[in-house]
Coordinates of C-alpha atoms and ligand atoms in Angstrom, one line a residue:
M1410 CA 72.7 -203.9 -48.2
S1411 CA 70.9 -202.5 -51.2
T1412 CA 69.2 -199.2 -50.8
L1413 CA 66.4 -197.3 -52.5
S1414 CA 65.9 -193.5 -52.2
I1415 CA 62.7 -191.7 -53.0
T1416 CA 63.7 -188.2 -53.8
G1417 CA 62.4 -184.7 -54.4
G1418 CA 58.9 -185.2 -53.0
Q1419 CA 56.8 -184.1 -50.1
V1420 CA 56.3 -186.6 -47.3
L1421 CA 53.2 -187.3 -45.1
T1422 CA 54.7 -187.6 -41.6
P1423 CA 53.2 -189.7 -38.8
D1424 CA 51.7 -186.6 -37.1
G1425 CA 49.8 -185.8 -40.3
T1426 CA 51.9 -182.8 -41.3
I1427 CA 53.6 -182.6 -44.7
K1428 CA 57.3 -181.7 -45.3
R1429 CA 59.8 -181.8 -48.1
A1430 CA 62.1 -184.8 -47.6
D1431 CA 63.6 -187.8 -49.2
V1432 CA 63.2 -191.3 -48.0
L1433 CA 65.9 -193.9 -47.8
I1434 CA 65.0 -197.6 -47.7
D1435 CA 67.0 -200.7 -46.8
Q1436 CA 65.7 -203.1 -49.4
D1437 CA 67.1 -206.2 -47.8
E1438 CA 65.3 -205.5 -44.5
G1439 CA 62.3 -203.8 -46.2
T1440 CA 62.5 -200.9 -43.7
I1441 CA 62.9 -197.1 -43.7
L1442 CA 66.5 -196.0 -42.9
A1443 CA 66.0 -192.3 -43.0
V1444 CA 63.5 -189.5 -43.8
D1445 CA 65.6 -186.4 -44.4
T1446 CA 67.0 -184.1 -47.1
D1447 CA 69.6 -185.1 -49.7
L1448 CA 69.4 -188.9 -49.3
A1449 CA 71.0 -191.1 -52.0
G1450 CA 70.4 -194.8 -52.5
D1451 CA 71.7 -197.4 -54.9
E1452 CA 68.5 -197.0 -56.8
T1453 CA 66.3 -193.9 -57.0
L1454 CA 62.6 -193.2 -57.5
D1455 CA 61.7 -189.7 -58.5
A1456 CA 59.0 -188.1 -56.4
S1457 CA 59.1 -184.5 -57.6
D1458 CA 55.6 -182.9 -57.6
S1459 CA 54.5 -185.9 -55.7
L1460 CA 53.3 -186.9 -52.2
V1461 CA 54.9 -189.9 -50.4
T1462 CA 52.4 -191.6 -48.1
P1463 CA 52.2 -194.9 -46.2
G1464 CA 50.8 -197.6 -48.5
F1465 CA 47.1 -198.2 -48.3
T1466 CA 45.2 -201.2 -46.8
N1467 CA 42.3 -202.9 -48.4
G1468 CA 40.8 -204.7 -45.4
H1469 CA 38.1 -206.8 -47.0
C1470 CA 38.2 -208.2 -50.5
H1471 CA 37.4 -211.3 -52.6
V1472 CA 40.2 -210.6 -55.1
A1473 CA 39.4 -213.2 -57.8
M1474 CA 35.8 -211.8 -58.1
T1475 CA 37.4 -209.4 -60.6
L1476 CA 36.4 -212.1 -63.2
L1477 CA 32.7 -211.4 -62.3
R1478 CA 33.0 -207.6 -62.6
G1479 CA 29.9 -206.4 -64.4
Y1480 CA 28.5 -209.9 -64.6
A1481 CA 25.4 -209.2 -62.4
D1482 CA 24.5 -205.8 -61.1
D1483 CA 21.5 -203.9 -59.7
K1484 CA 20.1 -206.6 -57.4
P1485 CA 19.8 -206.9 -53.6
L1486 CA 22.4 -209.0 -51.8
E1487 CA 20.5 -212.2 -51.2
A1488 CA 19.2 -212.5 -54.8
W1489 CA 22.5 -211.4 -56.2
L1490 CA 24.4 -214.1 -54.3
R1491 CA 22.0 -216.9 -54.8
E1492 CA 21.0 -216.3 -58.4
D1493 CA 24.2 -215.0 -59.9
I1494 CA 27.4 -215.1 -57.8
W1495 CA 27.2 -218.5 -56.1
P1496 CA 26.3 -220.4 -59.3
A1497 CA 29.3 -218.8 -61.1
E1498 CA 31.6 -219.4 -58.2
A1499 CA 30.7 -223.1 -58.2
E1500 CA 32.4 -223.3 -61.6
L1501 CA 35.7 -221.7 -60.4
T1502 CA 39.0 -223.5 -61.1
A1503 CA 42.5 -222.8 -59.7
G1504 CA 43.3 -221.4 -63.1
A1505 CA 40.4 -219.0 -63.0
V1506 CA 41.2 -217.9 -59.5
R1507 CA 44.9 -217.3 -60.5
A1508 CA 43.9 -215.2 -63.4
G1509 CA 41.3 -213.2 -61.3
T1510 CA 43.8 -212.7 -58.5
E1511 CA 46.5 -211.4 -60.9
L1512 CA 44.0 -209.0 -62.3
G1513 CA 42.9 -207.9 -58.8
V1514 CA 46.3 -207.4 -57.4
A1515 CA 47.4 -205.5 -60.5
E1516 CA 44.4 -203.1 -59.9
M1517 CA 45.2 -202.8 -56.2
I1518 CA 48.9 -202.0 -56.8
R1519 CA 47.8 -199.4 -59.2
S1520 CA 45.7 -197.8 -56.4
G1521 CA 48.6 -197.7 -53.9
V1522 CA 47.4 -200.7 -51.9
T1523 CA 50.3 -202.5 -50.2
A1524 CA 48.3 -204.8 -47.9
F1525 CA 44.9 -206.5 -48.2
A1526 CA 42.7 -209.1 -46.5
D1527 CA 40.9 -211.6 -48.7
M1528 CA 38.3 -214.3 -48.2
Y1529 CA 37.9 -216.6 -51.1
F1530 CA 38.4 -220.1 -52.6
F1531 CA 41.6 -221.8 -53.9
V1532 CA 43.4 -219.8 -51.4
P1533 CA 46.9 -221.5 -51.8
T1534 CA 46.7 -220.3 -55.5
I1535 CA 45.9 -216.7 -54.3
A1536 CA 48.8 -217.0 -51.8
E1537 CA 51.2 -218.0 -54.6
V1538 CA 50.2 -214.9 -56.6
V1539 CA 50.6 -212.6 -53.7
A1540 CA 54.0 -214.1 -52.8
E1541 CA 55.1 -213.6 -56.5
V1542 CA 53.9 -210.0 -56.8
G1543 CA 55.3 -208.8 -53.5
L1544 CA 52.2 -207.6 -51.6
R1545 CA 51.3 -208.2 -48.0
A1546 CA 48.0 -210.0 -47.3
R1547 CA 46.0 -211.9 -44.7
L1548 CA 44.2 -214.6 -46.6
G1549 CA 41.5 -217.2 -45.7
H1550 CA 39.2 -219.8 -47.2
G1551 CA 35.5 -218.7 -47.1
V1552 CA 33.7 -221.4 -45.2
I1553 CA 30.0 -221.9 -46.0
S1554 CA 27.6 -224.6 -44.7
V1555 CA 24.3 -223.6 -46.2
A1556 CA 23.1 -225.9 -49.0
K1557 CA 25.6 -228.5 -47.9
D1558 CA 25.2 -231.8 -46.1
D1559 CA 27.0 -232.4 -42.8
D1560 CA 30.0 -234.1 -44.4
A1561 CA 30.5 -231.4 -47.0
A1562 CA 30.1 -228.6 -44.4
R1563 CA 32.6 -230.2 -42.1
E1564 CA 35.0 -230.8 -45.0
D1565 CA 34.7 -227.1 -45.9
A1566 CA 35.5 -226.0 -42.4
R1567 CA 38.4 -228.4 -42.2
E1568 CA 39.7 -226.9 -45.4
G1569 CA 39.4 -223.4 -43.8
L1570 CA 41.7 -224.6 -41.0
A1571 CA 44.1 -226.5 -43.2
V1572 CA 44.5 -223.5 -45.6
A1573 CA 45.1 -221.2 -42.6
E1574 CA 47.9 -223.4 -41.4
E1575 CA 49.4 -224.0 -44.9
I1576 CA 49.8 -220.5 -46.1
Q1577 CA 50.9 -218.8 -42.8
G1578 CA 54.2 -217.1 -43.4
M1579 CA 54.4 -217.5 -47.1
G1580 CA 56.1 -214.8 -49.2
N1581 CA 58.9 -214.2 -46.8
G1582 CA 56.4 -213.7 -44.0
R1583 CA 54.4 -211.1 -45.9
I1584 CA 51.4 -213.5 -46.0
E1585 CA 49.4 -214.3 -42.9
S1586 CA 46.2 -216.3 -42.6
A1587 CA 42.8 -216.3 -40.8
F1588 CA 39.9 -218.6 -40.3
M1589 CA 37.0 -217.1 -42.3
P1590 CA 33.5 -218.4 -41.8
H1591 CA 31.6 -216.5 -44.6
S1592 CA 29.0 -215.0 -42.2
L1593 CA 26.9 -215.7 -39.1
T1594 CA 24.0 -216.8 -41.3
T1595 CA 25.8 -218.8 -44.0
V1596 CA 27.6 -221.0 -41.4
D1597 CA 25.5 -223.0 -39.0
G1598 CA 26.1 -222.4 -35.3
K1599 CA 27.2 -226.0 -34.7
Y1600 CA 30.1 -225.6 -37.0
L1601 CA 31.1 -222.3 -35.4
E1602 CA 31.0 -224.0 -32.0
E1603 CA 33.2 -226.9 -33.3
F1604 CA 35.7 -225.1 -35.5
V1605 CA 36.3 -221.6 -34.0
P1606 CA 38.1 -223.1 -31.0
Q1607 CA 40.3 -225.1 -33.4
A1608 CA 41.2 -221.8 -35.2
R1609 CA 42.1 -220.3 -31.8
D1610 CA 44.4 -223.3 -31.2
L1611 CA 46.1 -222.4 -34.5
G1612 CA 46.6 -218.9 -33.3
V1613 CA 44.9 -217.2 -36.3
P1614 CA 42.3 -214.5 -36.2
I1615 CA 38.6 -214.9 -37.3
H1616 CA 37.2 -212.8 -40.1
Y1617 CA 33.6 -212.8 -41.3
H1618 CA 30.8 -210.7 -42.8
A1619 CA 28.5 -209.4 -40.0
N1620 CA 25.5 -207.1 -39.8
E1621 CA 25.7 -206.4 -43.5
T1622 CA 21.9 -206.2 -44.2
E1623 CA 18.8 -206.2 -42.1
A1624 CA 17.9 -209.5 -43.8
E1625 CA 21.0 -211.0 -42.1
V1626 CA 20.2 -209.6 -38.6
D1627 CA 16.6 -210.8 -38.3
P1628 CA 17.2 -214.6 -38.7
I1629 CA 19.8 -214.5 -35.9
V1630 CA 17.5 -212.7 -33.6
D1631 CA 14.7 -215.1 -34.5
D1632 CA 16.8 -218.3 -34.0
H1633 CA 19.0 -217.3 -31.1
G1634 CA 17.2 -214.5 -29.3
V1635 CA 20.1 -212.1 -29.5
R1636 CA 21.6 -209.7 -32.1
P1637 CA 24.4 -211.0 -34.3
L1638 CA 27.4 -209.7 -32.4
A1639 CA 26.1 -211.0 -29.1
Y1640 CA 25.7 -214.3 -30.9
A1641 CA 29.3 -213.9 -32.3
A1642 CA 30.6 -213.3 -28.8
E1643 CA 28.8 -216.4 -27.6
N1644 CA 30.7 -218.3 -30.3
G1645 CA 34.0 -216.8 -29.3
M1646 CA 34.3 -214.8 -32.5
L1647 CA 34.9 -211.3 -30.9
E1648 CA 38.5 -211.2 -29.9
P1649 CA 40.9 -208.2 -30.3
E1650 CA 42.6 -209.9 -33.3
D1651 CA 39.3 -210.6 -35.1
F1652 CA 37.8 -208.3 -37.7
I1653 CA 34.3 -208.2 -39.2
A1654 CA 33.4 -206.9 -42.6
H1655 CA 30.6 -204.3 -43.0
G1656 CA 29.0 -203.8 -39.6
V1657 CA 26.2 -201.7 -41.2
H1658 CA 23.2 -202.6 -39.0
L1659 CA 24.6 -202.3 -35.5
D1660 CA 22.7 -201.2 -32.4
E1661 CA 24.4 -199.3 -29.5
R1662 CA 24.9 -202.5 -27.5
E1663 CA 26.8 -204.0 -30.4
I1664 CA 29.0 -201.0 -30.9
A1665 CA 29.8 -201.2 -27.1
L1666 CA 30.5 -204.9 -27.6
L1667 CA 33.0 -204.2 -30.4
S1668 CA 34.6 -201.5 -28.3
E1669 CA 34.9 -203.7 -25.2
A1670 CA 36.2 -206.7 -27.2
G1671 CA 38.7 -204.7 -29.3
T1672 CA 37.3 -206.3 -32.5
S1673 CA 37.8 -204.2 -35.6
V1674 CA 35.4 -203.3 -38.4
I1675 CA 36.2 -203.1 -42.1
H1676 CA 33.9 -200.5 -43.7
C1677 CA 32.9 -201.2 -47.3
P1678 CA 31.0 -198.1 -48.3
A1679 CA 30.8 -198.6 -52.1
S1680 CA 29.5 -202.2 -51.7
N1681 CA 27.0 -201.1 -49.0
M1682 CA 25.7 -198.4 -51.4
K1683 CA 25.6 -200.6 -54.5
L1684 CA 23.7 -203.4 -52.8
A1685 CA 21.6 -200.8 -50.8
S1686 CA 22.7 -202.5 -47.6
G1687 CA 22.6 -199.3 -45.6
M1688 CA 24.9 -196.8 -44.0
A1689 CA 27.4 -198.0 -41.4
P1690 CA 27.6 -195.9 -38.2
I1691 CA 31.3 -195.0 -38.7
Q1692 CA 31.3 -191.8 -36.7
Q1693 CA 29.8 -193.7 -33.7
L1694 CA 32.2 -196.6 -34.1
R1695 CA 35.2 -194.3 -34.1
A1696 CA 33.8 -192.3 -31.2
A1697 CA 33.5 -195.6 -29.2
G1698 CA 37.1 -196.3 -29.9
V1699 CA 36.5 -199.2 -32.4
T1700 CA 39.3 -199.6 -35.0
V1701 CA 37.8 -199.0 -38.5
G1702 CA 39.5 -199.9 -41.8
L1703 CA 38.4 -199.6 -45.3
G1704 CA 37.6 -202.4 -47.8
T1705 CA 36.5 -202.6 -51.4
D1706 CA 34.7 -205.9 -51.0
G1707 CA 34.7 -207.9 -54.2
A1708 CA 34.8 -206.3 -57.6
A1709 CA 31.4 -207.6 -58.5
S1710 CA 29.8 -205.4 -55.8
N1711 CA 31.8 -202.2 -56.2
N1712 CA 32.8 -202.5 -59.1
D1713 CA 36.5 -201.6 -58.8
L1714 CA 39.3 -202.2 -56.3
S1715 CA 40.4 -198.6 -56.0
I1716 CA 40.8 -197.9 -52.2
L1717 CA 41.0 -194.2 -52.9
D1718 CA 37.4 -194.3 -54.2
E1719 CA 36.5 -196.1 -51.0
A1720 CA 38.1 -193.3 -48.9
R1721 CA 36.0 -190.6 -50.6
D1722 CA 32.9 -192.8 -50.3
A1723 CA 33.6 -193.4 -46.6
A1724 CA 33.8 -189.6 -45.9
M1725 CA 30.7 -188.8 -47.9
L1726 CA 28.6 -191.7 -46.6
G1727 CA 29.8 -191.1 -43.1
K1728 CA 28.6 -187.5 -43.1
L1729 CA 25.2 -188.6 -44.6
A1730 CA 24.8 -191.4 -42.0
A1731 CA 25.6 -189.0 -39.1
D1732 CA 23.6 -186.1 -40.7
D1733 CA 26.6 -184.0 -39.9
A1734 CA 29.1 -182.5 -42.4
S1735 CA 31.8 -182.6 -39.8
A1736 CA 31.5 -186.4 -39.3
V1737 CA 34.2 -188.7 -40.7
P1738 CA 36.7 -185.9 -41.6
A1739 CA 39.6 -186.3 -44.0
D1740 CA 42.2 -187.0 -41.3
A1741 CA 40.0 -189.8 -39.9
V1742 CA 39.7 -191.4 -43.4
L1743 CA 43.4 -191.1 -43.9
E1744 CA 43.9 -193.1 -40.7
M1745 CA 41.3 -195.7 -42.0
L1746 CA 43.3 -196.0 -45.2
T1747 CA 46.6 -196.5 -43.5
T1748 CA 47.4 -197.2 -39.8
A1749 CA 43.9 -198.2 -38.6
G1750 CA 43.4 -200.4 -41.7
A1751 CA 46.6 -202.2 -41.1
D1752 CA 45.9 -202.6 -37.4
A1753 CA 42.4 -204.0 -38.1
I1754 CA 43.8 -206.8 -40.2
G1755 CA 46.8 -207.3 -38.0
L1756 CA 49.6 -206.6 -40.6
P1757 CA 52.4 -204.1 -40.1
G1758 CA 51.4 -200.6 -41.1
S1759 CA 53.9 -198.2 -42.5
S1760 CA 54.7 -194.7 -41.4
L1761 CA 57.2 -192.2 -42.8
E1762 CA 59.8 -192.7 -39.9
V1763 CA 63.0 -194.5 -39.3
G1764 CA 62.5 -198.2 -38.6
S1765 CA 59.0 -198.5 -40.1
V1766 CA 58.3 -201.1 -42.8
A1767 CA 58.8 -199.6 -46.2
D1768 CA 55.3 -200.0 -47.7
L1769 CA 54.6 -196.7 -49.5
A1770 CA 52.6 -195.1 -52.2
V1771 CA 53.7 -192.1 -54.2
I1772 CA 50.9 -189.8 -55.5
D1773 CA 51.4 -187.6 -58.5
L1774 CA 50.1 -184.1 -57.6
E1775 CA 50.3 -182.6 -61.1
A1776 CA 46.8 -183.3 -62.4
P1777 CA 44.3 -180.4 -62.7
H1778 CA 42.0 -182.1 -60.1
L1779 CA 44.8 -181.9 -57.5
R1780 CA 45.5 -178.2 -57.9
P1781 CA 45.9 -175.9 -56.0
H1782 CA 47.8 -177.5 -53.1
H1783 CA 46.0 -176.0 -50.1
D1784 CA 45.7 -179.3 -48.2
L1785 CA 47.2 -182.5 -49.5
V1786 CA 45.4 -184.7 -47.0
S1787 CA 42.1 -183.3 -48.2
H1788 CA 43.2 -184.0 -51.8
L1789 CA 44.1 -187.6 -50.9
V1790 CA 40.7 -188.3 -49.5
Y1791 CA 38.4 -186.2 -51.6
A1792 CA 40.1 -185.7 -55.0
A1793 CA 42.8 -188.2 -55.7
A1794 CA 42.1 -191.3 -57.8
A1795 CA 44.0 -194.6 -58.5
A1796 CA 45.4 -193.1 -61.7
D1797 CA 47.2 -190.5 -59.7
V1798 CA 49.3 -193.2 -57.9
R1799 CA 52.7 -193.1 -59.6
H1800 CA 54.9 -195.6 -57.6
T1801 CA 54.0 -198.4 -55.2
I1802 CA 56.6 -199.9 -52.8
C1803 CA 56.0 -202.9 -50.5
D1804 CA 58.5 -204.4 -48.1
G1805 CA 61.1 -202.1 -49.8
Q1806 CA 60.5 -203.5 -53.3
V1807 CA 59.2 -201.4 -56.1
L1808 CA 55.9 -203.0 -57.3
M1809 CA 55.0 -200.1 -59.6
R1810 CA 57.4 -197.6 -61.1
D1811 CA 56.0 -194.6 -63.0
R1812 CA 52.7 -196.4 -63.4
T1813 CA 54.3 -199.5 -64.8
L1814 CA 53.9 -202.7 -62.9
Q1815 CA 57.2 -204.3 -62.1
T1816 CA 56.3 -207.8 -60.8
L1817 CA 53.4 -208.6 -63.2
E1818 CA 53.3 -208.6 -67.0
E1819 CA 50.2 -206.5 -67.3
A1820 CA 49.3 -207.3 -70.9
A1821 CA 49.5 -211.0 -70.2
V1822 CA 47.5 -210.6 -67.0
L1823 CA 44.7 -208.9 -68.9
E1824 CA 44.6 -211.5 -71.6
R1825 CA 44.5 -214.4 -69.2
A1826 CA 41.7 -212.7 -67.2
E1827 CA 39.6 -212.2 -70.3
R1828 CA 40.1 -215.8 -71.4
E1829 CA 39.4 -217.3 -67.9
A1830 CA 36.3 -215.1 -67.4
T1831 CA 34.8 -216.2 -70.7
A1832 CA 35.6 -219.8 -70.0
L1833 CA 34.1 -219.5 -66.4
L1834 CA 30.8 -218.1 -67.7
S1835 CA 30.5 -220.7 -70.4
R1836 CA 30.5 -223.3 -67.7
V1837 CA 27.6 -221.7 -65.8
E1838 CA 24.1 -223.0 -66.9
Ligands
LIG2 ZN1 32.6 -209.5 -48.7

């Protein structure tokens, strides 16, 4: 057995309190052996003046969209997708997706993310990168039927199922899959009716964008006579293992539907603000018992993949949406960043206790913006930034040590991303 000890730091315990302790990890099993004083391992990570926390979950992303960061900004969702994003994505290659994924996972590891959910294209390539770098992920192919003939639409849905089957369990079991219809308006109902039951047969969850903008709600009401989540339920897409992205425009009945079904919501506050989609009712969702995680969405609508920025945005926007400064408090956001986020996407969440998976982030508390140390949970949610993350550990392996990535050659990743992004845009008319 090889062991890793994280020493000299403060530890965020499962009950939310903070204590001085070391952490001992079994690297073969990827689990925590002890949280105590004076622990020594074969290898040591120094955590002095630092806070050891569970790793963070990014519950909704399109990781290779990092190549389109800054390519098109300041437009509403529909126009942005149709005029800029979809034409560029039509020119993607496996090489471009690999380069974009490497860039995205480098950025996520730098922000303390240890698990993420991703909807994109060339998913086996994404899975290969995730397996190589050592993160956990739930990945799926984004199925779209609009602007396709029947054969092409069916082929796309079949690819969604085939990919879900192919990648399940890759990366020593760290990678799981899902069936991912892009949204309730971009996939025609007849395909949902046909393919969602097939996904259930595979035993994978369903993940999709829902109730992101009002423009996405109205056509469903017009065509089907019910609001989107009632329509989703009719199509068998509201099960406890399923999770939707956004959930901005929800009425009380839809919040109750989510609560009764046990379906989770991934809140993407930065994307919702940037695309002026609206303010998700996070306080009401949590009060109704809905599991809420945080997501960055793609880098083209954010424009970064720092989940700590998302935490701060979720607290701020949650208060504004509820018109109540006590809404969406720091401890609620911490839960969204960690346990609730992992639960929402159905991956193991870490906690600082014996037997837990060893997915951890170590936050440097030395910077001026993190002084004085009145309340470290407050600092994590309201003041910390990705640059404060010092070490990232997933499944017991060190993915970043003292801000240096261990499983990616960062300079080469940056160079490939620049090259592939330039080549991609040169292919767009
Ligand atoms: Zn999205």
